[in-house]
PDB file of C-alpha atoms in Angstrom:
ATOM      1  CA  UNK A   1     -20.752  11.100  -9.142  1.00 51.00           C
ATOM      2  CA  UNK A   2     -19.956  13.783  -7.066  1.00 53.00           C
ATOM      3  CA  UNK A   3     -16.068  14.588  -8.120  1.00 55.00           C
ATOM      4  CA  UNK A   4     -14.222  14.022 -11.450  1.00 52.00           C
ATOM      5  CA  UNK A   5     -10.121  14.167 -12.245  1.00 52.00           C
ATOM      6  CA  UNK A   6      -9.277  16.548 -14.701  1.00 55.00           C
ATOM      7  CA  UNK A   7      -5.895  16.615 -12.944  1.00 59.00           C
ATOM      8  CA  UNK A   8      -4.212  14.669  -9.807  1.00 61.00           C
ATOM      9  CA  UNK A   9      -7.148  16.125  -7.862  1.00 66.00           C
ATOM     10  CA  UNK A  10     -10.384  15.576  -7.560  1.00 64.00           C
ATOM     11  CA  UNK A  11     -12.783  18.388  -8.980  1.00 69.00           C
ATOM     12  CA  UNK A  12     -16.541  18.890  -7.667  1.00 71.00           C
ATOM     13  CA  UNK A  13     -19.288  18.486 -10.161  1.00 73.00           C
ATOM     14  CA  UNK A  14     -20.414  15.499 -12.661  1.00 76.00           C
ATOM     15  CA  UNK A  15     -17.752  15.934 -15.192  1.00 77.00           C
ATOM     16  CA  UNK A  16     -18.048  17.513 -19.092  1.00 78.00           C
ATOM     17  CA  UNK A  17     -20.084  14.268 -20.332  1.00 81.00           C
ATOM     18  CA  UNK A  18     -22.548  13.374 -17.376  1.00 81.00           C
ATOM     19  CA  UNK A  19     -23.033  17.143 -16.926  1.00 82.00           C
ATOM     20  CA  UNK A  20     -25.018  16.874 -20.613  1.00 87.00           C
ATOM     21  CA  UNK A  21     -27.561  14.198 -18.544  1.00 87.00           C
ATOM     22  CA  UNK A  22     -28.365  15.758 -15.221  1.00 85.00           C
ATOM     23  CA  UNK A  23     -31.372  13.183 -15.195  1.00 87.00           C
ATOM     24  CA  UNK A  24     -29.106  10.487 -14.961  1.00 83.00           C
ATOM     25  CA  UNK A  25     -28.279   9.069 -11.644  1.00 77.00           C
ATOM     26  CA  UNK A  26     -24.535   8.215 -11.128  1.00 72.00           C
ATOM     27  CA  UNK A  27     -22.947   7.154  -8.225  1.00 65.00           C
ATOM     28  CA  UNK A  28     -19.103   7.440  -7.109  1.00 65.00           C
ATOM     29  CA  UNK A  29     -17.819   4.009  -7.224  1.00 63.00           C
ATOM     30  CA  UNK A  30     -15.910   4.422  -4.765  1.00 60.00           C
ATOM     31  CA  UNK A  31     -19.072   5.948  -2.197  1.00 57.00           C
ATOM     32  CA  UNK A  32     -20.889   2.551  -3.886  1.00 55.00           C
ATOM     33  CA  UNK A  33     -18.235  -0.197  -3.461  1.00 63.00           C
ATOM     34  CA  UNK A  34     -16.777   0.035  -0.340  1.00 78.00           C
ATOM     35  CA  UNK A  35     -16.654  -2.745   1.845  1.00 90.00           C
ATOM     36  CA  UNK A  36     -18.388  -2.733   5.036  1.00 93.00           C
ATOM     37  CA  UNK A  37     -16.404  -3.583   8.222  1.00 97.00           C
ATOM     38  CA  UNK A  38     -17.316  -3.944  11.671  1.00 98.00           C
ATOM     39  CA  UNK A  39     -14.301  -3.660  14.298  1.00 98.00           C
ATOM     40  CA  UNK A  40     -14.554  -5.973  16.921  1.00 97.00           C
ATOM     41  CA  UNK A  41     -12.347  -5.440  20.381  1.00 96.00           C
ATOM     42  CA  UNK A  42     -11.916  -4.351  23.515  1.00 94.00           C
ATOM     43  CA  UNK A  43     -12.970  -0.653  24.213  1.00 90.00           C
ATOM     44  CA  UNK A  44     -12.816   0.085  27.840  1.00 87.00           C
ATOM     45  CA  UNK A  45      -9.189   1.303  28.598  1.00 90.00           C
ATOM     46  CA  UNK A  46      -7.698   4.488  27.246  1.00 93.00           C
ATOM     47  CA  UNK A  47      -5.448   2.633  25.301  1.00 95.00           C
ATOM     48  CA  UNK A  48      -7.669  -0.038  24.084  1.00 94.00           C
ATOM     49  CA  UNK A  49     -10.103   2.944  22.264  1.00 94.00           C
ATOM     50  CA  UNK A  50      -7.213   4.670  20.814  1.00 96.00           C
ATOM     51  CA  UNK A  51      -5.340   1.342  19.162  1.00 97.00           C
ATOM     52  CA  UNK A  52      -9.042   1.037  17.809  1.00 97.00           C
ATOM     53  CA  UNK A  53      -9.502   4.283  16.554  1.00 98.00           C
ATOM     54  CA  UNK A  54      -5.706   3.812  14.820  1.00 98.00           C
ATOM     55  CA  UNK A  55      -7.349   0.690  13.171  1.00 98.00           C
ATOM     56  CA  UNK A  56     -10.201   2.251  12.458  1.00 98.00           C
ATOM     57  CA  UNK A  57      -8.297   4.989  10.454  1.00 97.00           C
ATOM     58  CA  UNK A  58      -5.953   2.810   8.845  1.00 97.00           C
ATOM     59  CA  UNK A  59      -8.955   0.646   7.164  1.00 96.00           C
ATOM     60  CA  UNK A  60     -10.753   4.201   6.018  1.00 94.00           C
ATOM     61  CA  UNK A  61      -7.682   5.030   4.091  1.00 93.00           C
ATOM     62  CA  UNK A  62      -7.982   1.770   2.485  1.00 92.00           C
ATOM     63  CA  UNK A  63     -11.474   2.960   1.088  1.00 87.00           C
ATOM     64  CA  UNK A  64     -13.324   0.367   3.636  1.00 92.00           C
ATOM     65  CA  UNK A  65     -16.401   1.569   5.728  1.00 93.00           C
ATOM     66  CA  UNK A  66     -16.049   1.058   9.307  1.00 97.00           C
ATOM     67  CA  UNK A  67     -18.403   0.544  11.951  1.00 97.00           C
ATOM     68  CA  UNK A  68     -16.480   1.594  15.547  1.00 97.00           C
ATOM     69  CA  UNK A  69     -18.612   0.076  18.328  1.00 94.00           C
ATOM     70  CA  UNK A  70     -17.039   2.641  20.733  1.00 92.00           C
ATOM     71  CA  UNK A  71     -18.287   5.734  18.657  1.00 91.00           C
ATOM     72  CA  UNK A  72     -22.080   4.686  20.341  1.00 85.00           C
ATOM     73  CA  UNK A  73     -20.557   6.580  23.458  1.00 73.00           C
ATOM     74  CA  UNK A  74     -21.090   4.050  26.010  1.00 66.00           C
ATOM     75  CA  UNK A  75     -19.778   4.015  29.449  1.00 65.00           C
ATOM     76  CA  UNK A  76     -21.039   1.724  32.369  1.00 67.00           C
ATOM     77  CA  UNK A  77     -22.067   5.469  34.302  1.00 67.00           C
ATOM     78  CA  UNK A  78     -24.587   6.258  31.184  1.00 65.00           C
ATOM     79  CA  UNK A  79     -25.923   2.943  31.077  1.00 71.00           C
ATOM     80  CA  UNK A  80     -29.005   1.598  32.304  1.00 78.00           C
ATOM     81  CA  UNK A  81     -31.529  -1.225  31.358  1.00 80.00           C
ATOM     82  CA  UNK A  82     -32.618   0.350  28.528  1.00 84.00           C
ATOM     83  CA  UNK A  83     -29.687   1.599  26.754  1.00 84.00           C
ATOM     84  CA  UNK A  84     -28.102  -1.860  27.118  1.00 84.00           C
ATOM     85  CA  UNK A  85     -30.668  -3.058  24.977  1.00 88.00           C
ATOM     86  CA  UNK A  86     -30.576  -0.347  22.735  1.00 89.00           C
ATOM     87  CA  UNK A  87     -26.504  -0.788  22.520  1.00 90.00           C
ATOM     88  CA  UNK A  88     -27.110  -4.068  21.979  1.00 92.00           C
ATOM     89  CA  UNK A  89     -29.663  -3.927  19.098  1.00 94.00           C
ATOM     90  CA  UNK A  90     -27.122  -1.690  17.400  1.00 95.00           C
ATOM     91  CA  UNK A  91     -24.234  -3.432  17.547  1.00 96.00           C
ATOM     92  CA  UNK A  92     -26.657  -6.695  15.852  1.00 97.00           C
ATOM     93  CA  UNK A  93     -27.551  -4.553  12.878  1.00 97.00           C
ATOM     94  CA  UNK A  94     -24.360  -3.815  12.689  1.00 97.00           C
ATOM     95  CA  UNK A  95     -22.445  -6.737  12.409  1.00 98.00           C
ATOM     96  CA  UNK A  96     -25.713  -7.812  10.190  1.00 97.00           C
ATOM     97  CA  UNK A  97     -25.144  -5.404   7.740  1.00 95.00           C
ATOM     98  CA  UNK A  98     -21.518  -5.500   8.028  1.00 96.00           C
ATOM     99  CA  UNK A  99     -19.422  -7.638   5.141  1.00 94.00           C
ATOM    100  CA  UNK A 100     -16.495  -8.370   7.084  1.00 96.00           C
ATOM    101  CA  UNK A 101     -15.855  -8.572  10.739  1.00 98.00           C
ATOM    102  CA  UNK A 102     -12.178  -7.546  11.828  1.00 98.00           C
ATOM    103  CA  UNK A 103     -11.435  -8.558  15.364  1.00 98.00           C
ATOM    104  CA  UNK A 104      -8.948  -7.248  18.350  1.00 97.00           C
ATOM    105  CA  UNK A 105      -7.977 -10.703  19.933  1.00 94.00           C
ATOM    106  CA  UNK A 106      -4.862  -9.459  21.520  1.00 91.00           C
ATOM    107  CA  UNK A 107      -4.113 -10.383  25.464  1.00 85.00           C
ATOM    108  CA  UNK A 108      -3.572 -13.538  27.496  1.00 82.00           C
ATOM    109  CA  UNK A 109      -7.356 -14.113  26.271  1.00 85.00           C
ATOM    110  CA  UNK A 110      -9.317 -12.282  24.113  1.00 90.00           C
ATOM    111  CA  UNK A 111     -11.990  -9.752  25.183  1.00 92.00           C
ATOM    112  CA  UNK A 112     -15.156 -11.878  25.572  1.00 94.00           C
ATOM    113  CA  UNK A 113     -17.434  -9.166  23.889  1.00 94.00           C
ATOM    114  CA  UNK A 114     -15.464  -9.565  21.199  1.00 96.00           C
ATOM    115  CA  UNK A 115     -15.061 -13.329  21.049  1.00 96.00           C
ATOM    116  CA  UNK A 116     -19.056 -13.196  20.791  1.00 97.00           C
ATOM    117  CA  UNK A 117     -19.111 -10.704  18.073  1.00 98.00           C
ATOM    118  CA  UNK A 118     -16.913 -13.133  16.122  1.00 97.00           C
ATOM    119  CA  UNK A 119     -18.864 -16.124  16.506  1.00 97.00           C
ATOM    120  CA  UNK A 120     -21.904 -14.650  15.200  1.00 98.00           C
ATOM    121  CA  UNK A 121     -20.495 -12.781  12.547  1.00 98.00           C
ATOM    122  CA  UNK A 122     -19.009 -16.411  11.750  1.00 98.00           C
ATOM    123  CA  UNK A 123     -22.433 -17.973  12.395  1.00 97.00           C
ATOM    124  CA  UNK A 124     -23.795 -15.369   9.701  1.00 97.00           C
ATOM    125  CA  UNK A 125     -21.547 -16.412   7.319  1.00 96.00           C
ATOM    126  CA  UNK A 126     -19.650 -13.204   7.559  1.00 96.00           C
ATOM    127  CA  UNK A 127     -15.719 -13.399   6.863  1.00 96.00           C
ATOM    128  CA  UNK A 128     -13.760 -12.707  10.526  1.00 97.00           C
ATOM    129  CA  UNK A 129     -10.194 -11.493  10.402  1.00 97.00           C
ATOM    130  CA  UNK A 130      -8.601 -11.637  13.546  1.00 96.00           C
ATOM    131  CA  UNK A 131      -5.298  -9.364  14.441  1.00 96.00           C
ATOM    132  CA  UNK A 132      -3.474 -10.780  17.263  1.00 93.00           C
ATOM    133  CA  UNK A 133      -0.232  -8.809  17.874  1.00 89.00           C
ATOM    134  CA  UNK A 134       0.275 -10.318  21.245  1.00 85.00           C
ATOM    135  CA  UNK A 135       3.461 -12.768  21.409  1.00 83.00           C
ATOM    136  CA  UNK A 136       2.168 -15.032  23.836  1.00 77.00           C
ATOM    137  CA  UNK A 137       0.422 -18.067  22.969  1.00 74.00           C
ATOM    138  CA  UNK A 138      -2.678 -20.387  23.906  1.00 67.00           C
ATOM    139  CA  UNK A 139      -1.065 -23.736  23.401  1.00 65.00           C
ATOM    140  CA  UNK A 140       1.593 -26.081  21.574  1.00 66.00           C
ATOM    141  CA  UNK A 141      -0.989 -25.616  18.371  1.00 64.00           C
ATOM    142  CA  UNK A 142      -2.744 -22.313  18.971  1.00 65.00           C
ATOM    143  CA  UNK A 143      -1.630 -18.830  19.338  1.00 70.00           C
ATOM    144  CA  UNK A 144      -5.594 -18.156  20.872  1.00 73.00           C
ATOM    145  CA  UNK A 145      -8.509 -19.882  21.844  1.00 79.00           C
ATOM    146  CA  UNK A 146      -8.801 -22.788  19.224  1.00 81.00           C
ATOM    147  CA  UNK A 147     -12.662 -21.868  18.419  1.00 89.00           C
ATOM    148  CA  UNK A 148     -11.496 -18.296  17.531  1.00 89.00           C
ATOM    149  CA  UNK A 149      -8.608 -19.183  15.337  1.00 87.00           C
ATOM    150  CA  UNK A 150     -10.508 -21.804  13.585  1.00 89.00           C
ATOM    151  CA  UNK A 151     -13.336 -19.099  12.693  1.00 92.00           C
ATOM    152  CA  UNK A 152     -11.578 -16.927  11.274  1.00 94.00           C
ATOM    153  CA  UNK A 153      -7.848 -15.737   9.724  1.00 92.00           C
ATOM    154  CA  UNK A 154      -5.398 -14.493  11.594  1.00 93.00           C
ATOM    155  CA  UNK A 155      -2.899 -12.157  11.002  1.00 94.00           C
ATOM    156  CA  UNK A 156       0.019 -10.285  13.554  1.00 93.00           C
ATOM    157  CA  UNK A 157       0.496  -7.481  11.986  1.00 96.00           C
ATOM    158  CA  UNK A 158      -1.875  -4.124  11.754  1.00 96.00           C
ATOM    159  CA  UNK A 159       0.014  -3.194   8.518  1.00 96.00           C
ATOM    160  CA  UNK A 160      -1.408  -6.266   7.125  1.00 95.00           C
ATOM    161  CA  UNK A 161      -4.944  -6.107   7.125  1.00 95.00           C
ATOM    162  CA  UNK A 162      -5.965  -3.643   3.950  1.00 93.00           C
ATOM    163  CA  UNK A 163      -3.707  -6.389   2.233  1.00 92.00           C
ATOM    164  CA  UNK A 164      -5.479  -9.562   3.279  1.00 94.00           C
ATOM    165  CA  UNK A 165      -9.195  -7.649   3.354  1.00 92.00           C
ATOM    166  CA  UNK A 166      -8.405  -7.159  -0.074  1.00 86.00           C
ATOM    167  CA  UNK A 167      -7.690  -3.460  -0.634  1.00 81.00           C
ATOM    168  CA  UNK A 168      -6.742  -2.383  -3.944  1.00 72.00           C
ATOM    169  CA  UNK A 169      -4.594   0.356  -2.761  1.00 70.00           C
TER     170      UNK A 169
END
């Protein structure tokens, strides 16, 4: 515990009690329990980056911790054989270590980076939310590729997702 509330804002230091135990460890609950996402999408355009980062911002104020794929800084004139496996080895641990995966699946198809990124988040066992805000549709049935609606839930709406990843705010 790094801040306490002695009024609407928060106030460095451990607080009047835990201040009377500085050998006790405490931790900020909400530094300790926030979820861990990793956002999945397409990063290569202008626009695509900045929807991302507006995602990416929009989660953080819901208290979740999110890993932004396009924060490694990659661009295909930086990248050789060796930082593709490097890039690559990141991204893994990340979406290992991540709790949820939230994924960009807007377009006539969806990015196939990310498309992999869900299925093996999904073959981890990791929860996939998928934000489609694209009116066009796959099929009669489908508003995307059947094997990436199946795998995870969809919803159309950015303003939507602290809701359904469970945000308490």
């Amino acid at each position: 515990v790094n801040m306490t509330y002695y009024s609407p804002e928060k106030e460095p230091g451990r607080g009047a009690f835990l201040a009377r135990f500085p050998e006790i460890p405490a931790v900020d609950v909400k530094d300790f329990a926030r979820y861990r996402v990793y956002l999945a999408g397409p990063l290569f355009s202008e626009g695509e980056r900045a929807y991302n980062l507006t995602l990416h911002d929009l989660l953080e104020e819901h208290l979740f911790d999110v890993y932004l794929p396009q924060d490694v800084g990659d661009t295909s004139n930086t990248r050789g054989c060796d930082e593709h496996a490097a890039i690559f080895a990141q991204h893994i641990q990340a979406l290992q270590d991540a709790d949820i995966v939230v994924a960009v699946i807007d377009g006539a198809d969806a990015d196939s980076g990310t498309s992999w990124e869900m299925g093996y988040a999904y073959a981890l066992g990791k929860r996939v939310v998928a934000l489609r805000t694209d009116f066009r549709i796959a099929g009669h049935h489908e508003r995307v590729n059947l094997m990436l609606e199946e795998s995870a839930a969809v919803v159309t709406a950015k303003e939507d997702l602290p809701r359904v990843l469970g945000s308490l705010l």
